[in-house]
Amino acid sequence: KTNMYWKNIAAVREAAGKNLKVIIEAPQLTEEEIHRAVNLCIQAEADYVKTSTGWYPSHPSALSHIQLMSDAAKGRIKIKAAGGIRTLETILAMEKAGCDRFGISISSALKLFHDLY
């Protein structure tokens, strides 16, 4: 079954050519499932593994998800966080834990800019 997932991601990777982000919906997975998903993305040569779509406000991405993903990735794939990112403190903590990119809604981005200036 795991081989099937890897082959599916690899097929999309081949078709996409570059900048493939695989969304794993980490808030709904166990720690073991997060580690397995990250490793499948690495095997399939995806460019990024993304915490979630960000469309489930009741299940935001958390620093703990980034830490788990970073532990599994060991620098072999980039990590993108989305959903529940509303403060500069969250961004800085996730970046320190290994997150490379952030998906932030326009309303959250505007609030962050207003808070900074």
Short mmCIF file of C-alpha atoms in Angstrom, two decimals:
data_model
loop_
_atom_site.label_atom_id
_atom_site.label_comp_id
_atom_site.label_asym_id
_atom_site.label_seq_id
_atom_site.Cartn_x
_atom_site.Cartn_y
_atom_site.Cartn_z
CA LYS A 1 0.00 0.00 0.00
CA THR A 2 2.82 2.43 0.87
CA ASN A 3 4.45 1.67 -2.48
CA MET A 4 1.21 2.66 -4.24
CA TYR A 5 1.23 6.09 -2.53
CA TRP A 6 4.88 6.64 -3.42
CA LYS A 7 4.19 5.72 -7.06
CA ASN A 8 1.21 8.12 -7.22
CA ILE A 9 3.24 11.02 -5.81
CA ALA A 10 6.15 10.17 -8.12
CA ALA A 11 3.82 10.17 -11.15
CA VAL A 12 2.52 13.63 -10.24
CA ARG A 13 6.12 14.74 -9.66
CA GLU A 14 7.08 13.61 -13.14
CA ALA A 15 4.09 15.39 -14.70
CA ALA A 16 4.57 18.59 -12.67
CA GLY A 17 8.24 18.95 -13.43
CA LYS A 18 8.99 21.34 -10.56
CA ASN A 19 7.68 22.89 -7.36
CA LEU A 20 5.56 19.95 -6.30
CA LYS A 21 3.92 20.47 -2.90
CA VAL A 22 2.20 17.52 -1.29
CA ILE A 23 -0.44 18.38 1.32
CA ILE A 24 -0.68 15.82 4.10
CA GLU A 25 -3.36 17.36 6.44
CA ALA A 26 -1.10 16.85 9.46
CA PRO A 27 -3.72 18.01 12.02
CA GLN A 28 -5.73 14.89 11.21
CA LEU A 29 -2.81 12.42 11.29
CA THR A 30 -1.00 10.57 14.05
CA GLU A 31 2.70 11.18 14.67
CA GLU A 32 3.54 7.91 12.91
CA GLU A 33 1.38 8.85 9.91
CA ILE A 34 3.07 12.26 9.66
CA HIS A 35 6.52 10.63 9.64
CA ARG A 36 5.40 8.09 7.02
CA ALA A 37 3.82 10.80 4.83
CA VAL A 38 6.94 12.98 4.93
CA ASN A 39 9.14 10.03 3.99
CA LEU A 40 6.85 9.11 1.09
CA CYS A 41 7.12 12.67 -0.21
CA ILE A 42 10.91 12.49 0.05
CA GLN A 43 11.03 9.15 -1.80
CA ALA A 44 8.86 10.59 -4.56
CA GLU A 45 11.16 13.65 -4.81
CA ALA A 46 8.51 16.24 -4.01
CA ASP A 47 9.88 19.74 -3.39
CA TYR A 48 7.67 20.53 -0.39
CA VAL A 49 5.50 18.76 2.12
CA LYS A 50 2.72 21.03 3.36
CA THR A 51 0.99 20.76 6.74
CA SER A 52 -2.56 21.25 5.49
CA THR A 53 -4.79 23.03 3.04
CA GLY A 54 -5.50 25.66 5.67
CA TRP A 55 -9.24 25.40 5.03
CA TYR A 56 -10.10 23.72 8.32
CA PRO A 57 -10.07 26.43 11.01
CA SER A 58 -11.03 23.87 13.66
CA HIS A 59 -7.84 21.93 12.80
CA PRO A 60 -5.03 24.50 12.49
CA SER A 61 -1.44 23.63 11.79
CA ALA A 62 0.61 23.68 14.96
CA LEU A 63 4.23 24.05 15.90
CA SER A 64 4.18 20.39 16.96
CA HIS A 65 3.30 19.39 13.37
CA ILE A 66 6.27 21.35 12.02
CA GLN A 67 8.57 19.76 14.59
CA LEU A 68 7.38 16.25 13.66
CA MET A 69 7.71 16.96 9.95
CA SER A 70 11.15 18.50 10.39
CA ASP A 71 12.33 15.54 12.46
CA ALA A 72 11.20 13.18 9.70
CA ALA A 73 12.55 15.36 6.89
CA LYS A 74 16.06 15.84 8.29
CA GLY A 75 16.61 18.59 5.71
CA ARG A 76 15.76 16.34 2.74
CA ILE A 77 12.59 18.23 1.76
CA LYS A 78 11.22 21.73 2.36
CA ILE A 79 8.27 22.25 4.69
CA LYS A 80 5.36 24.62 4.18
CA ALA A 81 2.86 25.48 6.90
CA ALA A 82 -0.71 26.60 6.27
CA GLY A 83 -3.70 27.17 8.49
CA GLY A 84 -3.78 28.77 11.91
CA ILE A 85 -0.79 31.04 11.31
CA ARG A 86 -1.87 34.34 12.78
CA THR A 87 1.04 35.80 14.74
CA LEU A 88 4.64 36.72 14.14
CA GLU A 89 5.57 34.59 17.15
CA THR A 90 4.03 31.54 15.45
CA ILE A 91 5.92 32.25 12.23
CA LEU A 92 9.24 32.67 14.03
CA ALA A 93 8.76 29.52 16.12
CA MET A 94 7.79 27.47 13.04
CA GLU A 95 10.74 28.85 11.09
CA LYS A 96 13.09 27.91 13.93
CA ALA A 97 11.59 24.39 13.96
CA GLY A 98 12.35 23.95 10.25
CA CYS A 99 9.50 25.51 8.26
CA ASP A 100 10.58 27.06 4.94
CA ARG A 101 7.36 28.67 3.68
CA PHE A 102 4.05 29.86 5.07
CA GLY A 103 0.56 29.94 3.63
CA ILE A 104 -1.22 32.85 5.25
CA SER A 105 -4.66 34.24 4.44
CA ILE A 106 -4.85 37.84 3.31
CA SER A 107 -6.68 38.84 6.49
CA SER A 108 -3.97 37.26 8.67
CA ALA A 109 -1.23 38.86 6.56
CA LEU A 110 -2.84 42.29 6.86
CA LYS A 111 -3.18 41.90 10.61
CA LEU A 112 0.49 40.90 10.86
CA PHE A 113 1.53 43.98 8.86
CA HIS A 114 -0.64 46.26 10.99
CA ASP A 115 0.79 44.74 14.18
CA LEU A 116 4.32 45.36 12.91
CA TYR A 117 3.80 48.96 11.81
#
